[in-house]
Tab-separated table of C-alpha atoms in Angstrom:
chain	number	residue	atom	x	y	z
G	1	UNK	CA	1.489	4.942	-23.108
G	2	UNK	CA	-0.951	5.353	-20.232
G	3	UNK	CA	-1.168	2.399	-17.839
G	4	UNK	CA	-4.109	1.415	-15.653
G	5	UNK	CA	-2.275	2.624	-12.557
G	6	UNK	CA	-2.783	5.937	-10.795
G	7	UNK	CA	-1.747	7.847	-7.697
G	8	UNK	CA	-4.253	9.926	-5.742
G	9	UNK	CA	-3.133	13.171	-4.067
G	10	UNK	CA	-5.633	14.703	-1.635
G	11	UNK	CA	-5.532	18.103	0.079
G	12	UNK	CA	-5.764	16.895	3.673
G	13	UNK	CA	-7.335	19.908	5.493
G	14	UNK	CA	-10.176	20.199	2.950
G	15	UNK	CA	-10.686	16.427	2.942
G	16	UNK	CA	-10.908	16.295	6.731
G	17	UNK	CA	-13.605	18.957	6.758
G	18	UNK	CA	-15.598	16.987	4.186
G	19	UNK	CA	-15.000	13.739	6.062
G	20	UNK	CA	-16.392	15.098	9.319
G	21	UNK	CA	-19.680	15.929	7.618
G	22	UNK	CA	-19.945	12.462	6.093
G	23	UNK	CA	-19.197	10.732	9.404
G	24	UNK	CA	-21.725	12.808	11.347
G	25	UNK	CA	-24.448	12.353	8.735
G	26	UNK	CA	-24.255	8.977	6.899
G	27	UNK	CA	-25.879	9.325	3.512
G	28	UNK	CA	-24.425	12.781	3.031
G	29	UNK	CA	-22.119	13.394	0.075
G	30	UNK	CA	-19.175	15.717	-0.596
G	31	UNK	CA	-17.840	16.479	-4.063
G	32	UNK	CA	-14.265	17.555	-4.791
G	33	UNK	CA	-12.413	19.016	-7.739
G	34	UNK	CA	-10.067	16.666	-9.629
G	35	UNK	CA	-7.084	17.770	-11.676
G	36	UNK	CA	-4.896	15.201	-13.345
G	37	UNK	CA	-1.821	14.750	-15.455
G	38	UNK	CA	-0.264	11.770	-17.207
G	39	UNK	CA	3.112	10.525	-15.992
G	40	UNK	CA	5.314	7.608	-17.011
G	41	UNK	CA	3.801	5.504	-14.226
G	42	UNK	CA	0.157	6.407	-14.905
G	43	UNK	CA	-2.263	9.128	-13.901
G	44	UNK	CA	-1.561	11.535	-11.047
G	45	UNK	CA	-4.876	12.750	-9.618
G	46	UNK	CA	-4.974	15.860	-7.393
G	47	UNK	CA	-8.156	16.413	-5.359
G	48	UNK	CA	-9.147	19.557	-3.465
G	49	UNK	CA	-11.932	22.158	-3.091
G	50	UNK	CA	-14.527	19.862	-1.483
G	51	UNK	CA	-18.163	21.018	-1.526
G	52	UNK	CA	-21.203	19.454	0.162
G	53	UNK	CA	-24.214	19.293	-2.199
G	54	UNK	CA	-25.955	16.836	0.135
G	55	UNK	CA	-27.061	14.081	-2.221
G	56	UNK	CA	-25.150	12.282	-4.941
G	57	UNK	CA	-24.775	14.480	-8.041
G	58	UNK	CA	-26.113	13.528	-11.454
G	59	UNK	CA	-23.085	13.301	-13.749
G	60	UNK	CA	-25.264	13.741	-16.834
G	61	UNK	CA	-25.928	17.324	-15.732
G	62	UNK	CA	-22.184	18.032	-15.670
G	63	UNK	CA	-19.938	18.872	-18.667
G	64	UNK	CA	-18.991	15.836	-20.815
G	65	UNK	CA	-15.290	16.056	-19.885
G	66	UNK	CA	-15.888	16.824	-16.206
G	67	UNK	CA	-13.702	15.231	-13.515
G	68	UNK	CA	-15.042	14.853	-9.991
G	69	UNK	CA	-14.322	13.204	-6.668
G	70	UNK	CA	-17.157	11.897	-4.516
G	71	UNK	CA	-16.918	11.096	-0.798
G	72	UNK	CA	-19.881	9.386	0.797
G	73	UNK	CA	-20.936	6.963	3.500
G	74	UNK	CA	-24.290	5.243	3.534
G	75	UNK	CA	-26.176	2.651	5.541
G	76	UNK	CA	-27.708	1.541	2.238
G	77	UNK	CA	-25.669	-1.503	1.104
G	78	UNK	CA	-26.468	-0.678	-2.527
G	79	UNK	CA	-24.233	2.405	-2.319
G	80	UNK	CA	-20.672	1.127	-2.624
G	81	UNK	CA	-17.618	1.663	-4.777
G	82	UNK	CA	-18.756	-0.882	-7.361
G	83	UNK	CA	-22.102	0.815	-7.923
G	84	UNK	CA	-21.030	4.442	-7.561
G	85	UNK	CA	-20.454	5.202	-11.254
G	86	UNK	CA	-23.837	3.710	-12.148
G	87	UNK	CA	-25.607	5.665	-9.398
G	88	UNK	CA	-23.990	8.880	-10.640
G	89	UNK	CA	-24.855	7.999	-14.263
G	90	UNK	CA	-21.237	8.648	-15.181
G	91	UNK	CA	-20.471	9.304	-18.844
G	92	UNK	CA	-17.567	7.450	-20.457
G	93	UNK	CA	-15.777	10.754	-21.112
G	94	UNK	CA	-15.925	11.763	-17.431
G	95	UNK	CA	-13.450	10.893	-14.685
G	96	UNK	CA	-14.519	9.752	-11.219
G	97	UNK	CA	-12.571	9.233	-8.014
G	98	UNK	CA	-14.927	7.663	-5.502
G	99	UNK	CA	-14.421	7.261	-1.745
G	100	UNK	CA	-17.007	5.198	0.128
G	101	UNK	CA	-16.518	5.122	3.896
G	102	UNK	CA	-17.811	2.169	5.883
G	103	UNK	CA	-20.483	3.688	8.204
G	104	UNK	CA	-19.715	1.138	10.939
G	105	UNK	CA	-15.903	0.977	10.698
G	106	UNK	CA	-14.339	4.304	9.737
G	107	UNK	CA	-10.937	2.685	9.220
G	108	UNK	CA	-12.283	1.042	6.051
G	109	UNK	CA	-12.306	3.185	2.925
G	110	UNK	CA	-13.406	1.766	-0.417
G	111	UNK	CA	-11.765	3.577	-3.331
G	112	UNK	CA	-12.609	3.465	-7.021
G	113	UNK	CA	-11.178	5.372	-9.997
G	114	UNK	CA	-13.006	5.361	-13.340
G	115	UNK	CA	-11.331	6.978	-16.363
G	116	UNK	CA	-12.640	6.701	-19.938
G	117	UNK	CA	-14.859	3.849	-18.862
G	118	UNK	CA	-11.998	1.817	-17.384
G	119	UNK	CA	-11.303	1.113	-13.734
G	120	UNK	CA	-7.819	2.171	-12.650
G	121	UNK	CA	-5.742	0.745	-9.817
G	122	UNK	CA	-4.611	3.380	-7.289
G	123	UNK	CA	-1.106	2.509	-6.131
G	124	UNK	CA	-1.128	5.030	-3.297
G	125	UNK	CA	-3.145	7.808	-1.722
G	126	UNK	CA	-1.098	10.808	-0.630
G	127	UNK	CA	-2.599	13.284	1.835
G	128	UNK	CA	-0.777	16.596	1.420
G	129	UNK	CA	-0.730	19.734	3.526
G	130	UNK	CA	-0.027	19.803	7.248
G	131	UNK	CA	0.111	16.231	8.514
G	132	UNK	CA	1.004	14.840	5.081
G	133	UNK	CA	0.977	11.048	4.906
G	134	UNK	CA	0.570	8.181	2.445
G	135	UNK	CA	-1.686	5.137	2.359
G	136	UNK	CA	-0.270	2.177	0.461
G	137	UNK	CA	-2.528	0.387	-1.996
G	138	UNK	CA	-2.638	-2.837	-0.017
G	139	UNK	CA	-4.219	-0.962	2.906
G	140	UNK	CA	-7.119	0.199	0.746
G	141	UNK	CA	-10.212	-1.864	0.124
G	142	UNK	CA	-11.352	-1.981	-3.456
G	143	UNK	CA	-7.933	-0.973	-4.786
G	144	UNK	CA	-7.349	-4.146	-6.746
G	145	UNK	CA	-3.795	-4.353	-5.473
G	146	UNK	CA	-2.477	-7.506	-3.744
G	147	UNK	CA	-0.187	-7.214	-0.708
G	148	UNK	CA	3.423	-6.600	-1.647
G	149	UNK	CA	5.878	-9.471	-1.613
G	150	UNK	CA	8.576	-10.975	-3.816
G	151	UNK	CA	7.154	-14.486	-3.670
G	152	UNK	CA	10.385	-16.083	-4.854
G	153	UNK	CA	11.456	-17.704	-1.600
G	154	UNK	CA	15.114	-17.025	-2.373
G	155	UNK	CA	17.573	-16.749	0.497
G	156	UNK	CA	18.810	-18.660	3.496
G	157	UNK	CA	16.375	-18.475	6.417
G	158	UNK	CA	19.071	-17.748	8.985
G	159	UNK	CA	20.581	-15.091	6.714
G	160	UNK	CA	17.200	-13.456	6.178
G	161	UNK	CA	16.507	-13.421	9.912
G	162	UNK	CA	19.930	-11.929	10.608
G	163	UNK	CA	19.349	-9.209	7.997
G	164	UNK	CA	15.948	-8.387	9.451
G	165	UNK	CA	17.424	-8.166	12.932
G	166	UNK	CA	20.234	-5.938	11.641
G	167	UNK	CA	17.830	-3.484	9.993
G	168	UNK	CA	15.495	-3.597	12.992
G	169	UNK	CA	18.363	-2.533	15.246
G	170	UNK	CA	19.423	0.110	12.745
G	171	UNK	CA	16.061	1.859	12.650
G	172	UNK	CA	15.246	1.384	16.355
G	173	UNK	CA	16.885	4.576	17.679
G	174	UNK	CA	15.501	6.827	14.941
G	175	UNK	CA	12.029	5.296	15.044
G	176	UNK	CA	12.041	5.559	18.820
G	177	UNK	CA	12.908	9.262	18.663
G	178	UNK	CA	10.319	10.148	16.008
G	179	UNK	CA	7.569	7.710	16.864
G	180	UNK	CA	6.549	4.962	14.488
G	181	UNK	CA	3.864	6.932	12.634
G	182	UNK	CA	6.106	9.889	11.810
G	183	UNK	CA	9.008	7.580	10.949
G	184	UNK	CA	6.862	5.694	8.446
G	185	UNK	CA	5.509	8.913	6.957
G	186	UNK	CA	9.014	10.186	6.359
G	187	UNK	CA	9.993	6.839	4.860
G	188	UNK	CA	7.614	7.544	1.962
G	189	UNK	CA	9.047	10.991	1.171
G	190	UNK	CA	10.675	11.913	-2.149
G	191	UNK	CA	13.094	14.776	-1.495
G	192	UNK	CA	15.319	17.099	-3.516
G	193	UNK	CA	18.190	18.933	-1.811
G	194	UNK	CA	19.661	21.778	-3.865
G	195	UNK	CA	23.121	22.680	-2.675
G	196	UNK	CA	25.893	20.313	-1.567
G	197	UNK	CA	28.197	22.825	0.072
G	198	UNK	CA	28.772	23.053	3.798
G	199	UNK	CA	25.110	23.671	4.645
G	200	UNK	CA	23.435	21.620	1.927
G	201	UNK	CA	25.569	18.540	2.536
G	202	UNK	CA	24.862	18.679	6.284
G	203	UNK	CA	21.146	19.021	5.579
G	204	UNK	CA	21.209	16.116	3.117
G	205	UNK	CA	23.016	13.885	5.614
G	206	UNK	CA	20.465	14.647	8.328
G	207	UNK	CA	17.560	13.954	5.969
G	208	UNK	CA	19.166	10.728	4.755
G	209	UNK	CA	19.541	9.539	8.346
G	210	UNK	CA	15.722	9.498	8.569
G	211	UNK	CA	15.532	7.045	5.638
G	212	UNK	CA	13.387	8.730	2.950
G	213	UNK	CA	12.059	6.758	-0.009
G	214	UNK	CA	14.260	8.722	-2.433
G	215	UNK	CA	16.567	11.695	-2.164
G	216	UNK	CA	18.226	13.662	-4.950
G	217	UNK	CA	21.147	16.017	-4.321
G	218	UNK	CA	21.909	18.788	-6.827
G	219	UNK	CA	24.950	21.042	-7.116
G	220	UNK	CA	27.039	22.055	-10.116
G	221	UNK	CA	30.115	23.011	-8.083
G	222	UNK	CA	33.293	21.071	-7.300
G	223	UNK	CA	35.202	20.565	-4.062
G	224	UNK	CA	37.923	23.169	-3.526
G	225	UNK	CA	40.378	23.720	-0.663
G	226	UNK	CA	38.214	26.584	0.630
G	227	UNK	CA	35.374	24.088	1.165
G	228	UNK	CA	37.190	21.409	3.155
G	229	UNK	CA	36.601	22.745	6.675
G	230	UNK	CA	32.848	22.808	5.990
G	231	UNK	CA	32.885	19.385	4.286
G	232	UNK	CA	34.319	16.919	6.815
G	233	UNK	CA	33.291	14.024	4.551
G	234	UNK	CA	35.568	15.260	1.736
G	235	UNK	CA	39.315	14.648	1.551
G	236	UNK	CA	42.177	16.887	0.477
G	237	UNK	CA	42.562	14.646	-2.556
G	238	UNK	CA	38.975	15.480	-3.494
G	239	UNK	CA	39.963	19.149	-3.531
G	240	UNK	CA	43.079	18.487	-5.606
G	241	UNK	CA	41.015	16.446	-8.065
G	242	UNK	CA	38.139	18.972	-8.013
G	243	UNK	CA	35.551	16.212	-7.794
G	244	UNK	CA	31.875	17.248	-7.837
G	245	UNK	CA	30.480	18.082	-4.418
G	246	UNK	CA	27.483	15.816	-4.995
G	247	UNK	CA	29.805	12.863	-5.665
G	248	UNK	CA	31.807	13.436	-2.489
G	249	UNK	CA	28.552	13.571	-0.553
G	250	UNK	CA	27.066	10.492	-2.246
G	251	UNK	CA	30.184	8.455	-1.498
G	252	UNK	CA	29.914	8.888	2.267
G	253	UNK	CA	26.125	8.435	2.334
G	254	UNK	CA	26.321	5.222	0.313
G	255	UNK	CA	29.028	3.893	2.624
G	256	UNK	CA	26.716	4.391	5.593
G	257	UNK	CA	23.379	3.604	3.910
G	258	UNK	CA	23.981	1.285	0.930
G	259	UNK	CA	20.258	0.529	0.557
G	260	UNK	CA	19.169	4.169	0.389
G	261	UNK	CA	17.869	5.341	-2.979
G	262	UNK	CA	20.115	8.322	-3.679
G	263	UNK	CA	20.604	10.186	-6.960
G	264	UNK	CA	22.981	13.013	-7.814
G	265	UNK	CA	22.659	15.844	-10.324
G	266	UNK	CA	25.866	17.715	-11.131
G	267	UNK	CA	24.056	20.797	-12.342
G	268	UNK	CA	22.885	24.113	-10.950
G	269	UNK	CA	19.144	24.645	-10.563
G	270	UNK	CA	19.676	27.693	-12.811
G	271	UNK	CA	20.776	25.443	-15.677
G	272	UNK	CA	18.126	23.868	-17.871
G	273	UNK	CA	19.259	20.335	-17.003
G	274	UNK	CA	18.906	21.140	-13.311
G	275	UNK	CA	15.515	22.792	-13.707
G	276	UNK	CA	14.298	19.818	-15.765
G	277	UNK	CA	14.785	17.536	-12.765
G	278	UNK	CA	12.350	19.591	-10.716
G	279	UNK	CA	9.919	20.061	-13.606
G	280	UNK	CA	9.755	16.407	-14.662
G	281	UNK	CA	9.992	14.565	-11.336
G	282	UNK	CA	7.575	14.614	-8.423
G	283	UNK	CA	8.968	15.580	-5.027
G	284	UNK	CA	7.203	15.953	-1.699
G	285	UNK	CA	9.649	18.619	-0.598
G	286	UNK	CA	12.455	20.638	-2.147
G	287	UNK	CA	15.172	21.980	0.155
G	288	UNK	CA	17.498	24.800	-0.891
G	289	UNK	CA	20.633	25.593	1.083
G	290	UNK	CA	22.611	27.763	-1.314
G	291	UNK	CA	24.282	31.159	-1.200
G	292	UNK	CA	22.582	32.902	-4.113
G	293	UNK	CA	19.087	34.352	-4.404
G	294	UNK	CA	18.766	33.480	-8.095
G	295	UNK	CA	18.886	29.756	-7.377
G	296	UNK	CA	16.467	30.159	-4.469
G	297	UNK	CA	13.992	32.025	-6.643
G	298	UNK	CA	14.163	29.524	-9.506
G	299	UNK	CA	13.533	26.616	-7.135
G	300	UNK	CA	10.730	28.460	-5.351
G	301	UNK	CA	9.010	29.379	-8.617
G	302	UNK	CA	9.313	25.864	-10.054
G	303	UNK	CA	7.796	24.358	-6.903
G	304	UNK	CA	4.721	26.550	-7.256
G	305	UNK	CA	4.506	26.538	-11.044
G	306	UNK	CA	4.883	22.836	-11.801
G	307	UNK	CA	3.723	21.179	-8.579
G	308	UNK	CA	0.562	21.924	-6.637
G	309	UNK	CA	1.701	19.888	-3.642
G	310	UNK	CA	5.488	20.318	-3.304
G	311	UNK	CA	6.704	22.050	-0.149
G	312	UNK	CA	9.727	24.340	-0.468
G	313	UNK	CA	12.086	24.672	2.504
G	314	UNK	CA	14.732	27.365	2.084
G	315	UNK	CA	17.692	27.663	4.437
G	316	UNK	CA	20.247	30.445	4.603
G	317	UNK	CA	23.010	31.424	7.011
G	318	UNK	CA	25.114	34.560	7.368
G	319	UNK	CA	28.088	35.572	9.504
G	320	UNK	CA	28.988	39.256	9.760
G	321	UNK	CA	31.035	41.517	12.004
G	322	UNK	CA	29.800	44.792	13.421
G	323	UNK	CA	31.885	47.966	13.250
G	324	UNK	CA	32.934	47.185	16.806
G	325	UNK	CA	34.318	43.807	15.751
G	326	UNK	CA	31.566	41.683	17.264
G	327	UNK	CA	30.472	38.633	15.355
G	328	UNK	CA	26.774	38.130	14.624
G	329	UNK	CA	25.500	34.885	13.147
G	330	UNK	CA	22.107	34.581	11.496
G	331	UNK	CA	19.999	31.821	10.008
G	332	UNK	CA	16.644	31.886	8.271
G	333	UNK	CA	14.595	28.762	7.646
G	334	UNK	CA	11.394	29.223	5.654
G	335	UNK	CA	8.854	26.543	4.789
G	336	UNK	CA	6.444	27.444	1.988
G	337	UNK	CA	3.288	25.653	0.964
G	338	UNK	CA	2.429	26.192	-2.726
G	339	UNK	CA	0.676	29.528	-3.183
G	340	UNK	CA	1.246	30.568	0.423
G	341	UNK	CA	4.379	32.636	0.110
G	342	UNK	CA	7.743	32.271	-1.582
G	343	UNK	CA	11.298	33.575	-1.291
G	344	UNK	CA	10.385	36.636	-3.379
G	345	UNK	CA	7.737	38.001	-1.006
G	346	UNK	CA	8.476	36.563	2.478
G	347	UNK	CA	10.182	38.907	3.097
G	348	UNK	CA	10.209	41.028	-0.033
G	349	UNK	CA	13.448	40.336	-1.909
G	350	UNK	CA	15.375	43.621	-1.885
G	351	UNK	CA	17.535	42.905	-4.937
G	352	UNK	CA	14.830	41.295	-7.074
G	353	UNK	CA	15.664	43.163	-10.297
G	354	UNK	CA	19.327	42.148	-10.040
G	355	UNK	CA	18.314	38.551	-9.343
G	356	UNK	CA	16.021	38.537	-12.386
G	357	UNK	CA	18.880	39.833	-14.543
G	358	UNK	CA	21.071	36.999	-13.278
G	359	UNK	CA	18.416	34.401	-14.090
G	360	UNK	CA	17.740	35.810	-17.558
G	361	UNK	CA	21.403	36.222	-18.531
G	362	UNK	CA	22.975	33.533	-20.762
G	363	UNK	CA	25.342	31.147	-19.031
G	364	UNK	CA	28.786	32.722	-18.699
G	365	UNK	CA	27.537	36.235	-19.472
G	366	UNK	CA	29.126	39.215	-17.726
G	367	UNK	CA	27.138	40.512	-14.760
G	368	UNK	CA	25.804	44.036	-14.466
G	369	UNK	CA	27.390	46.425	-12.008
G	370	UNK	CA	30.709	46.299	-10.212
G	371	UNK	CA	32.330	42.896	-9.571
G	372	UNK	CA	31.678	41.611	-6.059
G	373	UNK	CA	34.016	39.526	-3.941
G	374	UNK	CA	32.648	36.399	-2.254
G	375	UNK	CA	33.022	38.064	1.153
G	376	UNK	CA	31.439	41.395	0.177
G	377	UNK	CA	28.396	40.715	2.344
G	378	UNK	CA	29.596	37.897	4.599
G	379	UNK	CA	32.670	37.187	6.658
G	380	UNK	CA	32.828	33.452	6.032
G	381	UNK	CA	31.046	30.270	7.061
G	382	UNK	CA	31.126	27.839	9.970
G	383	UNK	CA	30.112	24.198	10.045
G	384	UNK	CA	28.579	24.707	13.494
G	385	UNK	CA	26.122	27.345	12.225
G	386	UNK	CA	25.292	25.318	9.118
G	387	UNK	CA	24.639	22.221	11.231
G	388	UNK	CA	22.334	24.170	13.527
G	389	UNK	CA	20.373	25.596	10.587
G	390	UNK	CA	20.141	22.155	8.967
G	391	UNK	CA	18.805	20.688	12.212
G	392	UNK	CA	16.153	23.393	12.490
G	393	UNK	CA	15.146	22.873	8.847
G	394	UNK	CA	14.830	19.129	9.339
G	395	UNK	CA	12.751	19.567	12.485
G	396	UNK	CA	10.565	22.214	10.826
G	397	UNK	CA	9.717	19.811	8.015
G	398	UNK	CA	9.057	17.012	10.509
G	399	UNK	CA	6.714	19.337	12.418
G	400	UNK	CA	4.859	20.081	9.191
G	401	UNK	CA	4.784	16.400	8.300
G	402	UNK	CA	3.335	15.587	11.709
G	403	UNK	CA	0.708	18.333	11.520
G	404	UNK	CA	2.105	20.428	14.373
G	405	UNK	CA	2.695	23.285	11.934
G	406	UNK	CA	-0.312	23.903	9.736
G	407	UNK	CA	0.933	26.283	7.054
G	408	UNK	CA	3.918	28.254	5.735
G	409	UNK	CA	6.348	29.052	8.537
G	410	UNK	CA	9.482	31.113	9.181
G	411	UNK	CA	12.213	30.504	11.753
G	412	UNK	CA	14.581	33.418	12.336
G	413	UNK	CA	17.787	32.824	14.290
G	414	UNK	CA	19.978	35.644	15.587
G	415	UNK	CA	23.103	34.611	17.455
G	416	UNK	CA	24.964	37.609	18.955
G	417	UNK	CA	28.582	37.214	19.956
G	418	UNK	CA	28.955	35.624	23.393
G	419	UNK	CA	25.222	35.150	23.923
G	420	UNK	CA	22.641	32.431	23.466
G	421	UNK	CA	20.900	32.254	20.085
G	422	UNK	CA	17.505	33.943	19.796
G	423	UNK	CA	14.900	32.086	17.723
G	424	UNK	CA	11.632	33.586	16.526
G	425	UNK	CA	8.995	31.377	14.976
G	426	UNK	CA	5.784	32.409	13.224
G	427	UNK	CA	3.365	31.435	10.472
G	428	UNK	CA	3.494	33.488	7.281
G	429	UNK	CA	1.307	34.189	4.269
G	430	UNK	CA	2.417	35.375	0.875
G	431	UNK	CA	1.665	38.608	-0.927
G	432	UNK	CA	-1.501	38.168	-3.055
G	433	UNK	CA	0.111	40.433	-5.658
G	434	UNK	CA	3.395	38.480	-5.777
G	435	UNK	CA	4.265	37.754	-9.405
G	436	UNK	CA	5.715	34.373	-8.437
G	437	UNK	CA	3.253	32.844	-5.970
G	438	UNK	CA	0.248	35.197	-5.876
G	439	UNK	CA	-1.342	33.686	-8.988
G	440	UNK	CA	-1.946	30.371	-7.224
G	441	UNK	CA	-3.374	31.743	-3.997
């Protein structure tokens, strides 16, 4: 059953362009497109494609089921969030998300959401795209939400103070390194990490150290003796018992961060139960650090197909030897905004038809072609290379979160034997004809 709560998701670059016009010319109006879906916690409203008609639109001239967002700022005190629906002549069947900026104090934003004649309470505004951040409801005027607090007064004062001091010390080094604003932005992130092997577990541990709001780890594999050197958190007994990799990882994270919200999924993203997690839950970013293209492609497609705001960060490493016996290590870290590239087209996936056969085949079915050994295309794996790639992936996402990287991006690492690693970094765009991401461009 639908509640009176909602979450607003705004495309930040488009919103900022509209906002500049409203600030420069009070009385001006911008109108955005609203798409919405019902979730267990209420409505999720996604706003983008801002246009500037100049004056407030007349809702009666719009389709009966139209949904619109209005951003305005006016020196006329009669134009405010309370009066906006009446000024627009909003029909009961229409949906309105109204933003009224204080013309004298631009830090004050009055927000109103009207759906089927009822006023909804926005619990949060999420600004997506480069520089993604969240605004809690208590920081909004007109949100109808009181400041958070338990109000029960339970607990010894000295104990509470000691706990606060403990957590203040705990976060001090990380917050100092990131800066308070970026630290708090990351603290609101909902993340999914697919892969809990040597690379995925290292990536998950680094992301957990930054204290996200929620992190889910997914892997259907179990710990084996061949994994132990790349999984320093796992024991030999774990390998004998063949415990799930996600459980071995969760155990060490919980020991270090007992208050962190961490969930595990002992499934592959290629299984329906694994795919359902990504289809039915909302994540700000999905990280893949796995050794098969089929899983990468499924995750990439689901990010673009079911979420208009979920960033996909794919990480891969490779160690090979040349004919002369020289070792070459490689790593590729790709960050994709929805509709702006995917693992199928940046670069073009060479074995796409084989990957599609793997995805379409029933679980346990025999594969086409000759059997391949695990080391047919790679010599092995090293924790040092995985840790480096995980660090670059974490920093790439932080750069995107902080707005220093504005769009899809690719880091390419080539580490020749006996030399320093070479890193190339550049923005990327997808193929408009890509069957997986081109439709949403």
